[in-house]
Coordinates of C-alpha atoms in Angstrom, one line a residue:
X1 CA 78.5 99.4 77.6
X2 CA 76.4 99.6 81.3
X3 CA 77.9 97.4 83.5
X4 CA 75.5 97.2 85.8
X5 CA 71.8 95.7 86.3
X6 CA 68.9 96.3 87.9
X7 CA 68.7 92.9 90.6
X8 CA 65.6 91.0 91.8
X9 CA 67.1 91.5 95.6
X10 CA 66.0 88.7 98.3
X11 CA 65.0 90.4 101.9
X12 CA 64.7 87.8 105.1
X13 CA 61.0 88.8 106.1
X14 CA 60.2 90.9 108.9
X15 CA 60.1 88.8 111.7
X16 CA 63.8 87.8 111.2
X17 CA 65.7 89.4 113.2
X18 CA 68.3 91.5 111.4
X19 CA 71.1 91.6 114.3
X20 CA 71.1 88.3 114.3
X21 CA 71.0 88.1 110.8
X22 CA 73.8 90.4 109.4
X23 CA 77.5 89.2 110.2
X24 CA 80.4 91.0 108.5
X25 CA 82.7 90.0 105.4
X26 CA 84.1 86.0 105.3
X27 CA 87.2 86.8 104.8
X28 CA 87.9 88.5 107.8
X29 CA 89.3 88.1 111.5
X30 CA 91.4 85.5 109.7
X31 CA 93.0 84.5 112.6
X32 CA 90.8 84.4 115.1
X33 CA 88.5 81.7 115.5
X34 CA 87.2 83.3 118.2
X35 CA 85.6 85.9 116.6
X36 CA 83.6 83.6 114.8
X37 CA 82.6 81.4 117.4
X38 CA 81.3 84.9 119.8
X39 CA 79.4 85.6 116.1
X40 CA 78.0 81.7 116.4
X41 CA 77.1 82.0 119.8
X42 CA 75.4 85.4 119.0
X43 CA 73.3 84.2 116.4
X44 CA 72.2 81.2 118.6
X45 CA 69.2 79.5 115.9
X46 CA 67.4 82.1 114.9
X47 CA 68.4 82.4 111.0
X48 CA 71.3 84.3 109.9
X49 CA 73.9 84.7 106.8
X50 CA 76.5 83.5 109.0
X51 CA 74.2 79.6 107.7
X52 CA 74.7 81.0 104.7
X53 CA 78.4 81.9 103.8
X54 CA 81.6 79.7 104.9
X55 CA 84.1 81.5 107.4
X56 CA 87.9 81.7 105.6
X57 CA 89.3 80.7 109.2
X58 CA 87.9 77.4 108.4
X59 CA 88.9 77.4 104.4
X60 CA 90.8 73.6 104.1
X61 CA 89.4 72.4 107.9
X62 CA 88.6 68.5 108.2
X63 CA 85.1 69.6 108.2
X64 CA 85.1 72.2 105.2
X65 CA 82.8 69.8 103.4
X66 CA 80.1 69.3 105.8
X67 CA 79.7 72.9 106.1
X68 CA 79.2 73.4 102.9
X69 CA 76.7 71.1 102.5
X70 CA 75.4 72.9 105.4
X71 CA 75.4 76.3 103.7
X72 CA 74.1 73.9 100.3
X73 CA 70.7 73.2 102.4
X74 CA 70.7 75.7 104.3
X75 CA 70.2 78.5 101.4
X76 CA 67.1 75.7 100.1
X77 CA 65.6 76.1 103.9
X78 CA 65.3 79.6 103.6
X79 CA 64.5 79.5 100.0
X80 CA 61.3 77.4 100.8
X81 CA 60.2 78.4 104.2
X82 CA 59.8 82.0 103.2
X83 CA 62.5 83.2 105.2
X84 CA 64.3 84.9 102.8
X85 CA 61.6 87.1 100.4
X86 CA 62.0 88.3 96.7
X87 CA 61.6 92.1 96.2
X88 CA 61.0 93.6 93.2
X89 CA 63.6 94.8 91.2
X90 CA 65.3 97.5 92.5
X91 CA 68.4 99.3 93.9
X92 CA 69.1 99.6 97.8
X93 CA 70.2 103.0 98.9
X94 CA 71.9 102.3 102.2
X95 CA 73.9 103.8 104.8
X96 CA 76.5 102.5 107.3
X97 CA 77.8 104.5 110.0
X98 CA 80.1 103.5 112.7
X99 CA 79.8 106.0 115.5
X100 CA 82.6 108.5 113.6
X101 CA 82.4 111.7 112.2
X102 CA 80.3 110.8 108.6
X103 CA 78.6 107.4 107.6
X104 CA 79.6 105.5 104.1
X105 CA 76.7 105.7 101.5
X106 CA 76.6 103.0 99.4
X107 CA 73.9 101.2 96.6
X108 CA 73.5 97.8 96.3
X109 CA 73.2 96.7 92.5
X110 CA 74.2 94.2 90.6
X111 CA 77.3 94.3 87.9
X112 CA 77.4 92.5 84.6
X113 CA 80.4 89.2 85.5
X114 CA 80.6 89.9 81.4
X115 CA 82.3 93.3 82.4
X116 CA 84.8 92.5 84.9
X117 CA 87.9 90.6 84.1
X118 CA 90.6 89.8 86.9
X119 CA 93.2 88.4 85.0
X120 CA 96.8 90.3 85.0
X121 CA 96.7 93.2 81.7
X122 CA 92.4 92.9 81.5
X123 CA 91.1 95.8 80.0
X124 CA 87.2 95.2 81.1
X125 CA 85.2 98.1 82.5
X126 CA 85.3 96.5 85.5
X127 CA 88.9 95.8 87.6
X128 CA 90.2 94.9 90.4
X129 CA 92.2 96.8 92.5
X130 CA 94.9 94.9 93.4
X131 CA 95.9 91.4 91.9
X132 CA 93.6 88.5 91.9
X133 CA 95.7 85.6 94.0
X134 CA 93.9 82.8 91.4
X135 CA 95.7 80.1 94.3
X136 CA 92.1 81.5 96.2
X137 CA 89.9 80.9 94.4
X138 CA 89.2 77.2 94.2
X139 CA 88.0 76.7 97.5
X140 CA 85.8 79.7 97.1
X141 CA 84.5 77.4 93.9
X142 CA 83.2 74.8 96.0
X143 CA 81.3 77.2 98.3
X144 CA 79.8 79.2 95.1
X145 CA 79.4 76.3 92.2
X146 CA 76.3 74.9 93.6
X147 CA 74.9 77.3 95.0
X148 CA 71.2 78.5 94.7
X149 CA 71.8 81.8 96.8
X150 CA 74.5 84.9 96.5
X151 CA 75.3 86.8 99.7
X152 CA 78.0 89.1 98.6
X153 CA 80.9 91.1 100.6
X154 CA 81.7 92.9 96.9
X155 CA 82.6 97.0 97.1
X156 CA 82.4 98.6 94.2
X157 CA 84.2 101.8 93.8
X158 CA 83.4 104.6 91.4
X159 CA 85.5 108.3 90.5
X160 CA 82.8 110.6 91.3
X161 CA 84.5 113.7 92.7
X162 CA 81.3 116.4 91.5
X163 CA 78.8 113.2 93.6
X164 CA 76.4 112.8 90.6
X165 CA 75.7 109.7 91.8
X166 CA 74.7 108.2 94.9
X167 CA 74.7 111.7 97.1
X168 CA 71.8 113.6 95.3
X169 CA 70.0 110.0 95.8
X170 CA 71.1 110.2 99.9
X171 CA 69.9 113.4 100.2
X172 CA 66.3 112.4 98.9
X173 CA 66.0 109.2 100.7
X174 CA 62.8 110.1 102.5
X175 CA 61.3 109.8 99.1
X176 CA 62.2 106.0 99.1
X177 CA 60.7 103.4 101.2
X178 CA 63.2 102.4 104.4
X179 CA 63.4 98.7 104.5
X180 CA 65.5 98.0 107.6
X181 CA 66.9 100.0 109.9
X182 CA 69.4 97.8 112.7
X183 CA 72.5 98.1 114.7
X184 CA 75.0 95.2 113.5
X185 CA 76.6 92.9 116.1
X186 CA 80.5 92.7 117.3
X187 CA 81.1 96.9 116.4
X188 CA 80.0 96.4 113.4
X189 CA 77.5 100.1 113.9
X190 CA 74.6 100.8 111.8
X191 CA 73.3 100.2 109.2
X192 CA 69.8 101.4 107.4
X193 CA 68.1 100.8 103.9
X194 CA 65.5 102.1 101.1
X195 CA 64.7 100.6 98.5
X196 CA 64.6 102.7 95.3
X197 CA 62.1 100.2 92.3
X198 CA 63.1 99.6 88.6
X199 CA 62.3 102.8 86.6
X200 CA 62.6 106.1 85.7
X201 CA 65.1 106.7 88.8
X202 CA 67.3 103.1 88.2
X203 CA 67.3 104.2 84.6
X204 CA 69.0 107.8 85.7
X205 CA 71.1 106.2 87.6
X206 CA 72.8 103.6 85.4
X207 CA 73.4 107.0 82.7
X208 CA 75.3 109.1 85.2
X209 CA 77.3 105.8 86.3
X210 CA 77.6 104.6 82.3
X211 CA 78.7 108.5 81.9
X212 CA 82.0 108.0 84.3
X213 CA 83.3 106.5 81.9
X214 CA 82.6 108.2 78.9
X215 CA 85.8 108.6 76.8
X216 CA 86.0 112.8 76.6
X217 CA 85.1 112.7 80.3
X218 CA 87.9 109.9 81.2
X219 CA 90.5 111.3 79.8
X220 CA 90.0 114.9 81.0
X221 CA 89.5 113.6 84.7
X222 CA 92.9 111.6 84.3
X223 CA 95.1 113.9 82.5
X224 CA 95.6 111.1 79.4
X225 CA 97.6 111.8 76.5
X226 CA 95.9 108.8 74.8
X227 CA 93.0 106.2 75.2
X228 CA 93.8 104.0 77.4
X229 CA 91.4 101.4 78.4
X230 CA 88.2 102.7 79.6
X231 CA 87.6 102.4 84.0
X232 CA 84.1 102.5 85.3
X233 CA 84.0 100.3 88.4
X234 CA 87.4 99.5 90.0
X235 CA 86.8 96.3 92.9
X236 CA 87.7 97.8 96.2
X237 CA 87.0 95.2 98.3
X238 CA 85.9 91.4 98.2
X239 CA 88.0 90.9 94.3
X240 CA 88.6 87.1 95.2
X241 CA 84.8 86.5 96.1
X242 CA 84.1 88.8 92.9
X243 CA 86.6 86.6 90.7
X244 CA 85.3 83.5 92.2
X245 CA 81.8 84.5 90.8
X246 CA 83.3 85.2 87.1
X247 CA 84.8 81.9 87.6
X248 CA 81.8 79.9 88.3
X249 CA 80.1 81.8 85.7
X250 CA 82.3 81.1 82.7
X251 CA 82.4 77.6 84.1
X252 CA 78.1 78.1 84.1
X253 CA 77.5 79.4 80.6
X254 CA 79.8 76.3 79.3
X255 CA 76.0 74.7 79.4
X256 CA 73.8 77.2 78.2
X257 CA 72.5 78.5 75.0
X258 CA 73.0 82.2 73.5
X259 CA 69.6 83.3 74.9
X260 CA 70.3 81.5 78.1
X261 CA 73.8 83.6 78.6
X262 CA 71.5 87.0 78.0
X263 CA 69.4 86.5 81.1
X264 CA 71.0 83.6 83.7
X265 CA 70.8 85.3 87.1
X266 CA 74.7 84.6 87.9
X267 CA 76.4 86.2 85.3
X268 CA 75.5 89.0 87.3
X269 CA 76.7 89.9 90.9
X270 CA 75.0 91.6 93.8
X271 CA 77.9 94.2 94.9
X272 CA 78.3 97.6 97.2
X273 CA 79.2 100.7 94.7
X274 CA 80.3 103.2 97.0
X275 CA 82.2 107.1 95.9
X276 CA 86.0 106.8 96.5
X277 CA 85.4 110.4 97.4
X278 CA 82.8 109.4 100.1
X279 CA 84.0 111.6 102.8
X280 CA 84.1 108.1 105.0
X281 CA 86.8 106.5 103.3
X282 CA 89.9 106.9 105.3
X283 CA 92.7 106.0 102.4
X284 CA 96.2 105.4 104.6
X285 CA 99.7 104.7 102.9
X286 CA 100.6 100.9 103.6
X287 CA 104.5 101.2 104.4
X288 CA 107.3 98.9 103.8
X289 CA 110.5 97.3 105.8
X290 CA 113.0 94.7 104.9
X291 CA 114.3 92.7 106.6
X292 CA 118.2 91.2 107.2
X293 CA 119.6 93.9 104.2
X294 CA 122.8 95.5 103.6
X295 CA 121.3 99.7 102.6
X296 CA 124.1 100.0 100.2
X297 CA 123.5 97.0 98.4
X298 CA 119.8 98.2 98.0
X299 CA 120.9 101.5 96.9
X300 CA 123.0 100.6 94.3
X301 CA 120.3 97.6 92.9
X302 CA 117.5 100.2 93.1
X303 CA 119.7 103.0 91.5
X304 CA 120.8 100.3 88.3
X305 CA 116.6 99.2 88.3
X306 CA 115.8 102.8 87.7
X307 CA 118.0 103.9 85.6
X308 CA 117.6 100.5 83.4
X309 CA 113.1 101.4 83.5
X310 CA 114.2 105.3 81.9
X311 CA 114.1 106.6 85.1
X312 CA 116.4 108.4 87.6
X313 CA 117.1 107.7 91.3
X314 CA 118.1 110.5 93.9
X315 CA 119.7 110.1 97.5
X316 CA 119.8 112.7 99.9
X317 CA 120.5 112.6 103.3
X318 CA 118.6 116.1 104.6
X319 CA 115.3 115.2 105.9
X320 CA 111.3 115.9 103.4
X321 CA 108.4 114.2 103.9
X322 CA 107.5 111.8 100.9
X323 CA 105.5 113.3 98.2
X324 CA 103.9 112.1 94.8
X325 CA 103.8 114.4 92.0
X326 CA 103.3 113.1 88.0
X327 CA 107.2 113.6 87.7
X328 CA 108.2 112.8 90.8
X329 CA 107.4 109.9 93.5
X330 CA 109.3 110.5 96.5
X331 CA 110.2 108.4 100.1
X332 CA 111.6 108.2 103.7
X333 CA 113.7 105.6 103.1
X334 CA 114.1 104.4 107.4
X335 CA 117.7 102.7 108.9
X336 CA 119.7 103.0 111.8
X337 CA 121.8 105.3 110.5
X338 CA 118.9 107.5 110.4
X339 CA 116.6 108.4 107.7
X340 CA 117.4 109.8 104.0
X341 CA 115.0 111.6 101.1
X342 CA 115.1 109.4 97.8
X343 CA 113.3 110.1 94.7
X344 CA 112.4 108.4 91.5
X345 CA 112.3 111.1 88.6
X346 CA 110.6 110.6 85.5
X347 CA 108.8 107.4 86.8
X348 CA 107.4 104.8 84.2
X349 CA 104.7 104.1 86.9
X350 CA 101.8 106.0 87.5
X351 CA 101.4 105.5 91.2
X352 CA 104.2 106.0 94.7
X353 CA 103.5 102.8 95.6
X354 CA 103.9 100.8 92.2
X355 CA 107.3 103.0 91.6
X356 CA 108.5 101.3 94.6
X357 CA 107.0 97.7 95.2
X358 CA 108.3 97.1 91.2
X359 CA 111.8 98.0 92.7
X360 CA 111.8 95.7 96.1
X361 CA 109.8 93.0 94.0
X362 CA 112.4 92.8 91.8
X363 CA 115.3 93.2 94.8
X364 CA 113.4 90.4 96.5
X365 CA 113.5 88.0 93.6
X366 CA 117.1 88.4 93.2
X367 CA 118.0 87.9 97.3
X368 CA 116.1 85.4 98.5
X369 CA 117.1 85.5 102.0
X370 CA 115.8 89.2 102.3
X371 CA 112.6 89.5 103.6
X372 CA 109.2 92.0 103.3
X373 CA 106.6 93.1 106.0
X374 CA 103.6 95.6 104.9
X375 CA 103.2 98.2 108.0
X376 CA 100.4 101.0 108.8
X377 CA 101.7 103.1 111.5
X378 CA 105.0 105.4 110.8
X379 CA 106.1 104.7 114.4
X380 CA 106.6 101.1 113.9
X381 CA 108.7 101.5 110.6
X382 CA 110.9 104.0 112.7
X383 CA 110.9 101.0 115.7
X384 CA 112.1 98.3 113.5
X385 CA 114.3 99.8 111.0
X386 CA 116.1 101.3 113.8
X387 CA 117.3 97.7 114.0
X388 CA 121.0 96.3 112.4
X389 CA 119.7 94.8 108.9
X390 CA 116.3 96.4 108.1
X391 CA 115.7 98.9 105.9
X392 CA 111.9 100.9 106.0
X393 CA 110.2 102.9 103.8
X394 CA 107.5 105.4 104.1
X395 CA 105.4 106.1 101.5
X396 CA 103.7 109.5 100.3
X397 CA 99.9 109.8 101.3
X398 CA 97.3 108.4 98.6
X399 CA 95.0 110.2 97.5
X400 CA 91.9 108.6 96.2
X401 CA 91.9 109.9 92.3
X402 CA 95.7 108.0 92.4
X403 CA 93.8 104.7 93.0
X404 CA 92.1 104.6 89.3
X405 CA 94.8 107.0 88.0
X406 CA 97.8 104.0 89.2
X407 CA 94.7 101.0 87.9
X408 CA 94.6 102.5 84.4
X409 CA 98.5 103.2 83.6
X410 CA 99.2 100.2 85.6
X411 CA 96.6 97.2 85.2
X412 CA 96.6 97.2 89.3
X413 CA 97.8 98.8 92.0
X414 CA 100.9 96.7 94.1
X415 CA 99.4 94.6 96.4
X416 CA 99.0 96.3 100.2
X417 CA 98.5 99.7 98.5
X418 CA 96.8 101.4 100.9
X419 CA 93.8 100.1 104.1
X420 CA 90.6 100.9 103.6
X421 CA 88.9 101.1 106.9
X422 CA 88.7 98.5 110.0
X423 CA 87.6 95.2 109.7
X424 CA 84.6 95.5 111.7
X425 CA 84.1 98.8 109.0
X426 CA 83.9 96.2 105.8
X427 CA 80.6 95.3 104.3
X428 CA 78.0 93.0 106.2
X429 CA 76.4 90.6 104.5
X430 CA 72.2 91.9 104.1
X431 CA 70.7 91.4 101.2
X432 CA 70.8 88.4 98.6
X433 CA 69.3 87.2 95.2
X434 CA 69.0 83.8 93.3
X435 CA 71.9 82.7 91.2
X436 CA 69.9 80.1 90.0
X437 CA 66.9 79.9 87.0

């Protein structure tokens, strides 16, 4: 089954200042209202996706409903006055640069929400990388449910190590019509887009993507000895937005006939596909520090937990670097007593962070006075762990291919598994599409 379709994209008319049109994903800078205030100043009275989205810093604020009403009115206005213009069906090939060595390459498509499920234990072809917090959906649904236009910031990952889909298109980008080429505000870098009209080219792209989930190739790529549920796309960013689109679609389709369900625009969600092997993607592990904990008690509990799950837990004083293999997941434990090397042999989980986090979740549930924080830098782990009562865990490097095998074997990855770019590198809104008939 093919997960994607060719969308009919809406773009702002040629008189629009794209620098003011395109703003960062609404789920960024949620603790920095000054960022959004500055963005509002930059936009002014100009047409902008800022006026079509609700920055999450304002979720459940006193004026939320007023903002939502204004968003819906502006969507209709942009459709009516020609601010938004509909292109023929097609994909958009995009290049996003950040002033670093490599630019990020992506492809704007629409994904069939019937092939996506966000609930725990899902076996759908499109699945989240991390657990979906369903309590986060209702406030987003208030914006989505009666919207006429979709402006998504969702990033879907494909595991294409041979670079068969996006990279060859980017090498030939001059063959396609360039639609935009603009700087992005608030240190967002630069973005350019080329239109690929529906036809043989889009058919070939969809075929190549579908082949990534061919059973024989899938099992060989991940070294699987049994038929785990196939995975075509892993949601890298914007999963709660995609879950909201799914929830809205489930509501809408209850009122539709079978034929209407087949073709309704709300069934399909606009998103950007990115190859997990794209050179621009820097996947960094997120380390852990547990506070108000007794190290000896923690290690004793770990030994009992892993033994109960058929694993062997080993502690060594000798300092070594953390690592992960199919047969061993190894970590560095940091405390006032210095560093220890710990490893779990014959792990029951597909990825090292799952091996650690499942134990920590169990321990913290039983020891409610302990707290945990998720840390990006090893130096910060060392600093925090040097204080009495704190224990830190340094995780091994996250291999890009491990993200998919983690989702395939474990269902979803634990929260805070990896970091994928800074806030200003997240998707900026640009393309839109109708979601009403």
